[in-house]
Amino acid sequence: MISREPTIERLSIARRLLLEPFGLDESHLTRALSEIRSHRVDDADLYFQYTRSEGWSLEEGIVKTGSFSIDQGVGVRAIHGEKTAFAYSDDISEASLLDAARTVRAIAAAAKDTTRVKVAAPRKKVAGSRSLYPELDPIASLDSNAKVALLGKVETRARAKDPRVAQVMAGLAAEYDVVLVARADGTIAADVRPLVRLSVTVIAEQNGRREVGSAGGGGRFGLAYFDDETIGRYVDDAVRQALVNLESRPAPAGEMTVVLGSGWPGILLHEAIGHGLEGDFNRKGSSAFTGKIGKRVAAKGVTVLDDGTIADRRGSLNVDDEGNPSQRNVLIEDGILQGYIQDSMNARLMGVPATGNGRRESYAHIPMPRMTNTYMLGGDKDPQEIVASIKKGLYATNFGGGQVDITSGKFVFSASEAYWVENGKILYPVKGATIVGAGPEALKKVSLIGNDMALDPGVGTCGKEGQSVPVGVGQPTLRIDGLTVGGTA
């Protein structure tokens, strides 16, 4: 069999799913964009999407729910200055496409410029893209019986780990997402995005006390990734966490040294620092990092990246949702702020290049600057040495929910697994620890950086302005001096 270049193959799949069934071809897209450009606009695009998703969940030893859905549609956008006009439809047809194009063209009227201009059709160009994951349909990578059996394995293994396991819940999700982007400058791009996730939650009970542990992972590949070894690792993590929490004591409160574990604790970095480095907040002057490019915003040794080019990762993209290739963006280097992450509109308004971070939840949403995989590079310290350096403080290895105020950078996070440490020794697990601080200040208080940088297992979802997108996070073990811990003791 002769294989085609991946970019061409993705375009072929997108045309087959998103244009041909509706009697469309690229000449129709050119006509719709010409309708928009007949009034003065700075940019315009069409975003077609086909999404097929499936989910299974197990509880009380049986698979209780299964779901399957198909969604498709097109979003049409015009931009003039800072103004955006947007329309979307789940009817992919020539009439619907042209109607949406004429609707968003009205943005020119809002800008008090309704002059019709004659525009030549731009030369077509296929956007450069990456090949970070396969063009497969993960839903078809296992049959239904195998999916049910996989969840049954989770149940059996978790209950066999310890008699204190009282309840097991598991979820399996798969998504096949195909997008096609056509831009006013003639650029056309496509992507085929598989995404899978397995989640495990365990409730352990002892002497009337019940505690929860959770684990899981996934990425942009097929369901065969969840082999016996991977399932066993997730189960072990979830059970261990639940049993640790059964022994936990109320968390002390006050200002103290906090050591964050590697991997998923990078969610604190994502929320407390990453959102503040998104271009829209900085263009509007509402971020704590506004106007600080070239200045020190973190301790020496702190280097933070947003990287959408890591193979198979949950937050990675071959192209973003505006047709720009994803990039490896260095945001902070050795403590110095280097730049922000950008979509096309904010990049144009700020006079900088787009960074491949234009993302949207679906065709029914407008793109905005969003993170992909955000992480801090490792240092040179042994993680055990970092924990041993704590005189009195908290060692947090896992986090639950959190939130951040973009303007001030202040954050609040709840630790789902944490330990009290004195004189370098882990004494006991604690419950109810809440970490409070401000992103810019916390970065400057990083005193030790471990050599164990790790990415999360593939579970992150980021929310912003009502839109959710899959993301990745990561970091090495970090010691941060003088953070405030809200506890229950």
CSV table of C-alpha atoms in Angstrom, one decimal:
chain,number,residue,atom,x,y,z
A,1,MET,CA,0.0,0.0,0.0
A,2,ILE,CA,1.3,3.5,-0.9
A,3,SER,CA,1.0,5.9,2.1
A,4,ARG,CA,0.5,9.6,1.6
A,5,GLU,CA,2.3,12.5,3.4
A,6,PRO,CA,0.5,13.0,6.7
A,7,THR,CA,-0.6,16.6,6.1
A,8,ILE,CA,-2.2,15.6,2.7
A,9,GLU,CA,-3.8,12.5,4.4
A,10,ARG,CA,-5.4,14.6,7.1
A,11,LEU,CA,-6.8,17.1,4.5
A,12,SER,CA,-8.2,14.1,2.6
A,13,ILE,CA,-10.0,12.8,5.7
A,14,ALA,CA,-11.4,16.2,6.5
A,15,ARG,CA,-12.7,16.8,3.0
A,16,ARG,CA,-14.3,13.3,3.0
A,17,LEU,CA,-16.1,13.9,6.3
A,18,LEU,CA,-16.8,17.6,6.3
A,19,LEU,CA,-17.2,18.8,2.7
A,20,GLU,CA,-18.1,16.0,0.3
A,21,PRO,CA,-21.2,14.6,2.1
A,22,PHE,CA,-22.7,18.1,1.8
A,23,GLY,CA,-21.8,18.8,-1.8
A,24,LEU,CA,-19.1,21.3,-0.9
A,25,ASP,CA,-15.5,21.7,-2.1
A,26,GLU,CA,-12.9,24.4,-1.5
A,27,SER,CA,-14.4,26.7,-4.1
A,28,HIS,CA,-17.4,27.1,-1.8
A,29,LEU,CA,-15.1,28.0,1.1
A,30,THR,CA,-13.3,30.6,-1.0
A,31,ARG,CA,-16.7,32.1,-2.0
A,32,ALA,CA,-17.8,32.3,1.7
A,33,LEU,CA,-14.6,34.0,2.7
A,34,SER,CA,-14.8,36.4,-0.3
A,35,GLU,CA,-18.3,37.4,1.0
A,36,ILE,CA,-16.8,38.3,4.3
A,37,ARG,CA,-13.8,40.1,2.8
A,38,SER,CA,-16.0,42.2,0.5
A,39,HIS,CA,-16.3,44.6,3.6
A,40,ARG,CA,-13.1,45.7,5.3
A,41,VAL,CA,-12.1,43.1,7.9
A,42,ASP,CA,-8.7,42.3,9.3
A,43,ASP,CA,-9.1,38.6,9.3
A,44,ALA,CA,-11.7,35.8,8.8
A,45,ASP,CA,-11.9,32.1,9.0
A,46,LEU,CA,-14.1,29.0,8.7
A,47,TYR,CA,-13.8,26.2,11.1
A,48,PHE,CA,-15.4,22.9,10.3
A,49,GLN,CA,-15.5,20.1,12.8
A,50,TYR,CA,-16.7,16.5,13.1
A,51,THR,CA,-16.6,14.8,16.5
A,52,ARG,CA,-17.5,11.3,17.4
A,53,SER,CA,-17.3,10.4,21.1
A,54,GLU,CA,-18.0,7.5,23.4
A,55,GLY,CA,-18.0,6.9,27.1
A,56,TRP,CA,-18.4,4.0,29.5
A,57,SER,CA,-18.6,4.0,33.3
A,58,LEU,CA,-18.5,1.2,35.9
A,59,GLU,CA,-19.9,1.4,39.4
A,60,GLU,CA,-20.8,-1.2,42.0
A,61,GLY,CA,-19.2,-3.9,39.9
A,62,ILE,CA,-21.2,-3.3,36.7
A,63,VAL,CA,-21.0,-1.1,33.7
A,64,LYS,CA,-24.0,1.1,34.4
A,65,THR,CA,-23.8,3.7,31.6
A,66,GLY,CA,-22.6,3.9,28.0
A,67,SER,CA,-22.9,6.9,25.7
A,68,PHE,CA,-22.2,7.6,22.1
A,69,SER,CA,-22.6,10.9,20.2
A,70,ILE,CA,-21.8,12.6,16.9
A,71,ASP,CA,-21.6,16.3,16.5
A,72,GLN,CA,-20.6,18.3,13.4
A,73,GLY,CA,-20.9,21.9,12.3
A,74,VAL,CA,-19.1,25.0,11.1
A,75,GLY,CA,-18.1,28.3,12.8
A,76,VAL,CA,-17.6,31.4,10.8
A,77,ARG,CA,-15.6,34.4,12.1
A,78,ALA,CA,-14.7,37.9,11.0
A,79,ILE,CA,-12.4,40.3,12.9
A,80,HIS,CA,-12.0,44.0,12.6
A,81,GLY,CA,-9.6,45.6,15.1
A,82,GLU,CA,-10.6,44.2,18.5
A,83,LYS,CA,-14.1,43.3,17.4
A,84,THR,CA,-15.2,39.8,16.5
A,85,ALA,CA,-18.3,38.7,14.7
A,86,PHE,CA,-19.1,35.0,15.0
A,87,ALA,CA,-21.8,32.7,13.8
A,88,TYR,CA,-22.1,28.9,13.8
A,89,SER,CA,-24.4,26.2,12.5
A,90,ASP,CA,-24.8,22.4,12.8
A,91,ASP,CA,-26.1,22.6,9.2
A,92,ILE,CA,-23.1,22.2,6.9
A,93,SER,CA,-24.5,23.4,3.6
A,94,GLU,CA,-23.7,26.0,1.0
A,95,ALA,CA,-26.7,28.1,1.9
A,96,SER,CA,-26.0,27.9,5.6
A,97,LEU,CA,-22.3,28.7,5.0
A,98,LEU,CA,-23.1,31.8,2.9
A,99,ASP,CA,-25.8,33.0,5.3
A,100,ALA,CA,-23.3,32.8,8.2
A,101,ALA,CA,-20.7,34.7,6.1
A,102,ARG,CA,-23.1,37.5,5.3
A,103,THR,CA,-24.1,37.7,9.0
A,104,VAL,CA,-20.5,38.1,10.3
A,105,ARG,CA,-19.7,40.6,7.6
A,106,ALA,CA,-21.8,43.0,9.5
A,107,ILE,CA,-18.8,43.6,11.8
A,108,ALA,CA,-17.7,46.2,9.3
A,109,ALA,CA,-20.9,48.1,10.0
A,110,ALA,CA,-20.1,48.1,13.7
A,111,ALA,CA,-16.7,49.6,12.8
A,112,LYS,CA,-18.5,52.3,10.8
A,113,ASP,CA,-16.9,51.1,7.6
A,114,THR,CA,-19.3,49.5,5.2
A,115,THR,CA,-17.3,50.3,2.1
A,116,ARG,CA,-17.5,47.3,-0.3
A,117,VAL,CA,-14.1,46.4,-1.6
A,118,LYS,CA,-13.2,44.3,-4.5
A,119,VAL,CA,-10.9,41.5,-3.4
A,120,ALA,CA,-8.9,39.0,-5.4
A,121,ALA,CA,-9.1,35.4,-4.2
A,122,PRO,CA,-5.8,34.7,-2.4
A,123,ARG,CA,-3.6,31.9,-3.5
A,124,LYS,CA,-4.3,28.7,-1.7
A,125,LYS,CA,-1.6,27.4,0.6
A,126,VAL,CA,-1.7,24.3,2.8
A,127,ALA,CA,-0.6,25.1,6.3
A,128,GLY,CA,2.5,23.5,7.6
A,129,SER,CA,1.7,21.0,10.3
A,130,ARG,CA,3.3,18.4,12.5
A,131,SER,CA,2.8,14.6,12.8
A,132,LEU,CA,2.5,14.1,16.6
A,133,TYR,CA,-0.1,11.3,16.7
A,134,PRO,CA,-1.8,8.8,14.4
A,135,GLU,CA,-4.9,9.5,12.3
A,136,LEU,CA,-6.8,6.7,13.9
A,137,ASP,CA,-10.3,6.4,15.3
A,138,PRO,CA,-9.8,5.3,18.9
A,139,ILE,CA,-13.4,4.3,19.3
A,140,ALA,CA,-12.9,1.5,16.8
A,141,SER,CA,-9.6,0.4,18.3
A,142,LEU,CA,-11.4,-1.9,20.8
A,143,ASP,CA,-14.8,-3.6,20.4
A,144,SER,CA,-17.6,-3.1,23.0
A,145,ASN,CA,-17.0,-6.4,24.8
A,146,ALA,CA,-13.3,-5.5,25.2
A,147,LYS,CA,-14.1,-2.1,26.6
A,148,VAL,CA,-16.5,-3.6,29.2
A,149,ALA,CA,-13.9,-6.2,30.1
A,150,LEU,CA,-11.3,-3.5,30.5
A,151,LEU,CA,-13.4,-1.8,33.1
A,152,GLY,CA,-14.1,-5.1,34.8
A,153,LYS,CA,-10.3,-5.6,35.2
A,154,VAL,CA,-10.1,-2.3,37.0
A,155,GLU,CA,-12.8,-3.4,39.5
A,156,THR,CA,-11.3,-6.9,40.1
A,157,ARG,CA,-7.7,-5.6,40.6
A,158,ALA,CA,-8.7,-2.8,42.9
A,159,ARG,CA,-10.8,-5.0,45.2
A,160,ALA,CA,-8.0,-7.6,45.2
A,161,LYS,CA,-5.4,-5.0,46.4
A,162,ASP,CA,-6.9,-4.5,49.9
A,163,PRO,CA,-10.0,-5.6,51.9
A,164,ARG,CA,-10.6,-2.0,52.9
A,165,VAL,CA,-11.5,-1.1,49.3
A,166,ALA,CA,-15.3,-0.6,49.6
A,167,GLN,CA,-16.2,0.9,46.2
A,168,VAL,CA,-14.6,1.2,42.8
A,169,MET,CA,-15.6,3.5,40.0
A,170,ALA,CA,-14.0,3.7,36.6
A,171,GLY,CA,-14.6,5.5,33.4
A,172,LEU,CA,-13.4,5.0,29.8
A,173,ALA,CA,-13.7,7.7,27.2
A,174,ALA,CA,-12.7,8.0,23.5
A,175,GLU,CA,-13.0,10.7,21.0
A,176,TYR,CA,-12.4,11.0,17.3
A,177,ASP,CA,-12.1,14.7,16.2
A,178,VAL,CA,-11.6,16.0,12.7
A,179,VAL,CA,-11.2,19.7,11.9
A,180,LEU,CA,-10.8,21.7,8.8
A,181,VAL,CA,-9.7,25.4,8.9
A,182,ALA,CA,-9.9,27.8,5.9
A,183,ARG,CA,-8.5,31.3,6.4
A,184,ALA,CA,-9.0,34.6,4.6
A,185,ASP,CA,-5.4,34.6,3.4
A,186,GLY,CA,-5.9,31.3,1.5
A,187,THR,CA,-4.5,29.0,4.2
A,188,ILE,CA,-6.2,25.7,4.6
A,189,ALA,CA,-5.3,23.2,7.3
A,190,ALA,CA,-6.7,20.0,8.8
A,191,ASP,CA,-6.2,17.8,11.8
A,192,VAL,CA,-7.3,14.4,12.9
A,193,ARG,CA,-7.2,14.2,16.7
A,194,PRO,CA,-7.7,10.9,18.6
A,195,LEU,CA,-8.1,11.2,22.4
A,196,VAL,CA,-8.6,8.6,25.1
A,197,ARG,CA,-8.8,8.6,28.9
A,198,LEU,CA,-9.2,6.0,31.6
A,199,SER,CA,-10.1,7.2,35.1
A,200,VAL,CA,-10.1,5.1,38.4
A,201,THR,CA,-11.6,6.2,41.7
A,202,VAL,CA,-11.4,4.1,44.8
A,203,ILE,CA,-13.2,4.5,48.1
A,204,ALA,CA,-11.5,2.8,51.1
A,205,GLU,CA,-13.2,2.3,54.5
A,206,GLN,CA,-11.8,1.6,57.9
A,207,ASN,CA,-13.5,1.9,61.3
A,208,GLY,CA,-16.3,3.9,59.8
A,209,ARG,CA,-14.0,6.3,58.0
A,210,ARG,CA,-14.1,6.6,54.2
A,211,GLU,CA,-11.5,8.2,52.0
A,212,VAL,CA,-11.0,8.6,48.3
A,213,GLY,CA,-8.1,8.0,45.9
A,214,SER,CA,-8.0,8.6,42.2
A,215,ALA,CA,-5.7,8.0,39.2
A,216,GLY,CA,-5.8,7.6,35.5
A,217,GLY,CA,-4.3,8.8,32.3
A,218,GLY,CA,-4.6,8.9,28.5
A,219,GLY,CA,-3.5,10.7,25.4
A,220,ARG,CA,-3.7,10.9,21.6
A,221,PHE,CA,-3.6,7.2,20.7
A,222,GLY,CA,-5.8,4.1,20.7
A,223,LEU,CA,-7.4,2.2,23.6
A,224,ALA,CA,-4.8,-0.5,23.3
A,225,TYR,CA,-2.6,1.8,25.3
A,226,PHE,CA,-4.5,0.6,28.4
A,227,ASP,CA,-2.8,-2.8,28.7
A,228,ASP,CA,-2.6,-4.8,31.9
A,229,GLU,CA,0.5,-3.0,33.1
A,230,THR,CA,-1.0,0.4,32.7
A,231,ILE,CA,-4.3,-0.6,34.3
A,232,GLY,CA,-2.4,-2.1,37.2
A,233,ARG,CA,-0.4,1.1,37.7
A,234,TYR,CA,-3.5,3.3,37.8
A,235,VAL,CA,-5.2,0.9,40.2
A,236,ASP,CA,-2.2,0.8,42.5
A,237,ASP,CA,-2.0,4.6,42.6
A,238,ALA,CA,-5.7,5.0,43.3
A,239,VAL,CA,-5.7,2.4,46.1
A,240,ARG,CA,-2.5,3.6,47.7
A,241,GLN,CA,-3.8,7.2,47.8
A,242,ALA,CA,-7.1,6.1,49.4
A,243,LEU,CA,-5.3,4.0,52.0
A,244,VAL,CA,-2.8,6.8,52.8
A,245,ASN,CA,-5.7,9.2,53.3
A,246,LEU,CA,-7.3,6.8,55.8
A,247,GLU,CA,-4.3,7.5,58.0
A,248,SER,CA,-4.2,11.2,57.5
A,249,ARG,CA,-4.4,13.8,60.3
A,250,PRO,CA,-5.7,17.4,60.1
A,251,ALA,CA,-3.3,19.6,58.3
A,252,PRO,CA,-1.4,22.4,60.2
A,253,ALA,CA,-1.9,25.9,59.0
A,254,GLY,CA,0.3,28.9,58.6
A,255,GLU,CA,3.2,30.2,56.5
A,256,MET,CA,5.7,27.4,55.8
A,257,THR,CA,8.0,25.7,53.4
A,258,VAL,CA,6.1,23.7,50.8
A,259,VAL,CA,7.6,21.0,48.6
A,260,LEU,CA,5.6,20.1,45.5
A,261,GLY,CA,6.0,16.6,43.9
A,262,SER,CA,6.8,16.1,40.2
A,263,GLY,CA,4.2,15.6,37.5
A,264,TRP,CA,0.5,16.4,38.1
A,265,PRO,CA,1.3,19.1,40.8
A,266,GLY,CA,2.3,21.1,37.8
A,267,ILE,CA,-1.4,22.0,37.7
A,268,LEU,CA,-0.5,24.7,40.2
A,269,LEU,CA,2.0,26.1,37.7
A,270,HIS,CA,-0.7,25.9,35.0
A,271,GLU,CA,-3.3,27.9,37.0
A,272,ALA,CA,-1.1,30.3,39.0
A,273,ILE,CA,1.3,31.2,36.2
A,274,GLY,CA,0.2,29.8,32.9
A,275,HIS,CA,-3.1,31.7,32.6
A,276,GLY,CA,-1.4,34.9,33.5
A,277,LEU,CA,0.9,34.4,30.4
A,278,GLU,CA,-2.0,34.2,27.9
A,279,GLY,CA,-1.9,37.0,25.3
A,280,ASP,CA,-5.4,38.3,25.7
A,281,PHE,CA,-5.0,39.1,29.4
A,282,ASN,CA,-1.7,40.9,28.8
A,283,ARG,CA,-3.0,42.8,25.8
A,284,LYS,CA,-5.8,44.1,28.0
A,285,GLY,CA,-3.4,44.9,30.8
A,286,SER,CA,-5.3,42.6,33.3
A,287,SER,CA,-2.5,40.1,34.0
A,288,ALA,CA,0.0,40.3,36.9
A,289,PHE,CA,2.6,39.7,34.2
A,290,THR,CA,1.6,42.6,31.9
A,291,GLY,CA,4.6,44.7,30.7
A,292,LYS,CA,7.2,42.5,32.3
A,293,ILE,CA,8.8,40.9,29.2
A,294,GLY,CA,12.6,41.0,29.7
A,295,LYS,CA,12.2,41.4,33.5
A,296,ARG,CA,12.8,38.9,36.3
A,297,VAL,CA,9.6,37.3,37.4
A,298,ALA,CA,10.9,34.1,39.0
A,299,ALA,CA,13.9,32.7,40.8
A,300,LYS,CA,17.1,31.8,38.8
A,301,GLY,CA,16.8,28.3,37.4
A,302,VAL,CA,13.0,28.6,36.8
A,303,THR,CA,12.3,27.9,33.1
A,304,VAL,CA,8.7,27.5,32.0
A,305,LEU,CA,7.5,26.3,28.6
A,306,ASP,CA,4.3,25.8,26.8
A,307,ASP,CA,4.9,23.0,24.2
A,308,GLY,CA,2.2,21.7,21.9
A,309,THR,CA,4.7,19.5,20.0
A,310,ILE,CA,5.2,16.6,22.3
A,311,ALA,CA,4.2,13.3,20.6
A,312,ASP,CA,0.9,11.6,21.8
A,313,ARG,CA,0.3,14.1,24.6
A,314,ARG,CA,-3.2,15.1,25.6
A,315,GLY,CA,-2.5,18.8,25.1
A,316,SER,CA,-0.6,18.5,21.9
A,317,LEU,CA,-1.8,19.6,18.4
A,318,ASN,CA,-0.5,19.2,14.9
A,319,VAL,CA,-2.1,22.6,14.1
A,320,ASP,CA,-4.1,24.8,16.4
A,321,ASP,CA,-7.7,25.8,15.8
A,322,GLU,CA,-6.7,28.6,13.5
A,323,GLY,CA,-4.5,26.5,11.3
A,324,ASN,CA,-1.2,27.6,12.8
A,325,PRO,CA,1.4,24.8,13.5
A,326,SER,CA,1.9,24.1,17.2
A,327,GLN,CA,5.2,25.3,18.8
A,328,ARG,CA,7.5,24.9,21.7
A,329,ASN,CA,7.3,28.3,23.4
A,330,VAL,CA,9.8,29.3,26.1
A,331,LEU,CA,7.8,31.6,28.4
A,332,ILE,CA,10.2,32.1,31.3
A,333,GLU,CA,13.9,31.4,30.9
A,334,ASP,CA,16.1,31.2,34.0
A,335,GLY,CA,13.6,33.5,35.8
A,336,ILE,CA,13.3,36.1,33.0
A,337,LEU,CA,10.0,36.5,31.2
A,338,GLN,CA,10.4,35.9,27.5
A,339,GLY,CA,6.9,36.2,26.1
A,340,TYR,CA,3.3,35.2,26.1
A,341,ILE,CA,1.2,32.6,24.3
A,342,GLN,CA,-0.8,34.0,21.4
A,343,ASP,CA,-3.7,33.3,19.1
A,344,SER,CA,-3.7,35.2,15.7
A,345,MET,CA,-5.9,38.2,16.8
A,346,ASN,CA,-4.0,39.0,19.9
A,347,ALA,CA,-0.7,38.5,18.2
A,348,ARG,CA,-1.6,40.9,15.5
A,349,LEU,CA,-2.8,43.5,17.9
A,350,MET,CA,0.3,43.2,20.0
A,351,GLY,CA,2.6,43.2,17.0
A,352,VAL,CA,4.1,39.7,17.7
A,353,PRO,CA,4.0,36.4,15.9
A,354,ALA,CA,1.2,33.9,16.7
A,355,THR,CA,2.5,31.0,18.8
A,356,GLY,CA,0.2,28.2,17.8
A,357,ASN,CA,-2.0,28.6,20.8
A,358,GLY,CA,-5.4,29.6,19.2
A,359,ARG,CA,-7.8,27.0,20.7
A,360,ARG,CA,-11.5,26.6,21.0
A,361,GLU,CA,-13.8,24.0,22.5
A,362,SER,CA,-15.7,23.3,19.3
A,363,TYR,CA,-17.1,24.9,16.1
A,364,ALA,CA,-19.6,26.7,18.3
A,365,HIS,CA,-16.9,28.7,20.1
A,366,ILE,CA,-14.4,31.4,19.2
A,367,PRO,CA,-10.7,30.7,19.5
A,368,MET,CA,-8.6,32.4,22.2
A,369,PRO,CA,-5.0,32.0,23.6
A,370,ARG,CA,-4.9,28.7,25.5
A,371,MET,CA,-2.2,26.5,26.9
A,372,THR,CA,-1.2,23.1,25.5
A,373,ASN,CA,1.3,21.3,27.6
A,374,THR,CA,2.8,23.7,30.2
A,375,TYR,CA,5.7,22.6,32.3
A,376,MET,CA,8.8,23.7,34.2
A,377,LEU,CA,12.2,22.2,33.2
A,378,GLY,CA,14.1,20.2,35.8
A,379,GLY,CA,17.1,21.3,37.9
A,380,ASP,CA,20.0,19.5,39.5
A,381,LYS,CA,18.7,18.5,42.9
A,382,ASP,CA,17.8,15.0,44.1
A,383,PRO,CA,14.1,14.9,45.1
A,384,GLN,CA,14.9,13.1,48.3
A,385,GLU,CA,17.4,15.8,49.2
A,386,ILE,CA,14.7,18.4,48.6
A,387,VAL,CA,12.3,16.7,51.0
A,388,ALA,CA,15.1,16.2,53.5
A,389,SER,CA,15.8,20.0,53.5
A,390,ILE,CA,12.4,20.7,55.1
A,391,LYS,CA,12.7,21.7,58.7
A,392,LYS,CA,9.0,22.0,59.2
A,393,GLY,CA,6.6,22.0,56.3
A,394,LEU,CA,4.3,20.3,53.8
A,395,TYR,CA,5.2,17.9,51.0
A,396,ALA,CA,2.3,17.8,48.5
A,397,THR,CA,2.3,15.1,45.9
A,398,ASN,CA,-1.2,15.4,44.4
A,399,PHE,CA,-3.8,18.1,43.9
A,400,GLY,CA,-7.5,18.4,43.4
A,401,GLY,CA,-9.3,21.6,42.5
A,402,GLY,CA,-8.0,25.1,42.5
A,403,GLN,CA,-8.6,28.6,41.1
A,404,VAL,CA,-6.7,31.8,40.3
A,405,ASP,CA,-7.4,35.5,40.0
A,406,ILE,CA,-5.6,36.6,36.8
A,407,THR,CA,-5.2,40.2,37.7
A,408,SER,CA,-3.5,39.6,41.1
A,409,GLY,CA,-2.1,36.2,40.4
A,410,LYS,CA,-3.5,34.9,43.7
A,411,PHE,CA,-4.3,31.2,43.8
A,412,VAL,CA,-6.0,28.7,46.1
A,413,PHE,CA,-5.3,24.9,45.7
A,414,SER,CA,-6.5,21.9,47.6
A,415,ALA,CA,-4.0,19.1,48.1
A,416,SER,CA,-5.5,15.6,47.7
A,417,GLU,CA,-2.4,13.9,49.0
A,418,ALA,CA,0.1,15.6,51.3
A,419,TYR,CA,2.5,14.8,54.2
A,420,TRP,CA,3.7,16.7,57.2
A,421,VAL,CA,7.5,16.8,57.4
A,422,GLU,CA,9.8,17.7,60.3
A,423,ASN,CA,13.6,17.7,60.3
A,424,GLY,CA,13.6,16.1,56.9
A,425,LYS,CA,11.5,13.2,57.9
A,426,ILE,CA,8.0,12.4,56.6
A,427,LEU,CA,5.9,12.0,59.8
A,428,TYR,CA,2.3,11.4,58.6
A,429,PRO,CA,-0.2,12.2,55.8
A,430,VAL,CA,-2.4,15.2,56.3
A,431,LYS,CA,-5.9,16.0,55.1
A,432,GLY,CA,-7.5,19.4,54.3
A,433,ALA,CA,-4.3,21.2,53.2
A,434,THR,CA,-5.0,24.3,51.1
A,435,ILE,CA,-2.1,26.1,49.5
A,436,VAL,CA,-2.6,29.9,49.1
A,437,GLY,CA,-0.3,32.3,47.3
A,438,ALA,CA,0.3,34.6,44.3
A,439,GLY,CA,1.9,33.2,41.1
A,440,PRO,CA,4.5,35.9,40.6
A,441,GLU,CA,5.5,35.9,44.2
A,442,ALA,CA,5.6,32.1,44.4
A,443,LEU,CA,7.9,31.8,41.4
A,444,LYS,CA,10.4,34.0,43.2
A,445,LYS,CA,10.3,31.8,46.3
A,446,VAL,CA,11.5,28.7,44.4
A,447,SER,CA,14.7,27.7,46.2
A,448,LEU,CA,15.3,24.1,45.0
A,449,ILE,CA,14.5,22.4,41.7
A,450,GLY,CA,14.6,18.6,41.3
A,451,ASN,CA,16.1,16.6,38.5
A,452,ASP,CA,12.9,14.5,38.1
A,453,MET,CA,10.8,16.6,35.7
A,454,ALA,CA,7.7,14.6,34.8
A,455,LEU,CA,4.6,15.3,32.8
A,456,ASP,CA,1.2,14.3,34.1
A,457,PRO,CA,-0.3,11.0,33.0
A,458,GLY,CA,-2.8,12.6,30.7
A,459,VAL,CA,-5.8,13.7,32.6
A,460,GLY,CA,-6.0,17.5,32.5
A,461,THR,CA,-8.8,19.7,31.2
A,462,CYS,CA,-8.6,23.5,31.3
A,463,GLY,CA,-11.6,25.8,31.6
A,464,LYS,CA,-11.5,29.4,30.4
A,465,GLU,CA,-14.5,31.7,29.7
A,466,GLY,CA,-16.8,28.7,29.6
A,467,GLN,CA,-14.7,26.7,27.2
A,468,SER,CA,-12.9,23.4,28.1
A,469,VAL,CA,-10.0,22.0,26.2
A,470,PRO,CA,-7.6,19.1,26.9
A,471,VAL,CA,-4.2,20.1,28.3
A,472,GLY,CA,-1.0,18.7,29.8
A,473,VAL,CA,1.1,19.9,32.8
A,474,GLY,CA,4.4,19.0,34.4
A,475,GLN,CA,7.2,20.0,36.7
A,476,PRO,CA,10.0,18.6,38.7
A,477,THR,CA,10.0,18.4,42.5
A,478,LEU,CA,10.1,22.0,43.8
A,479,ARG,CA,10.8,23.6,47.1
A,480,ILE,CA,8.9,26.9,47.6
A,481,ASP,CA,9.7,28.9,50.7
A,482,GLY,CA,7.1,30.9,52.6
A,483,LEU,CA,3.8,29.7,51.1
A,484,THR,CA,0.6,30.0,53.2
A,485,VAL,CA,-1.1,26.7,54.0
A,486,GLY,CA,-4.7,26.8,55.2
A,487,GLY,CA,-5.3,23.6,57.2
A,488,THR,CA,-7.8,22.0,59.5
A,489,ALA,CA,-5.7,21.8,62.6
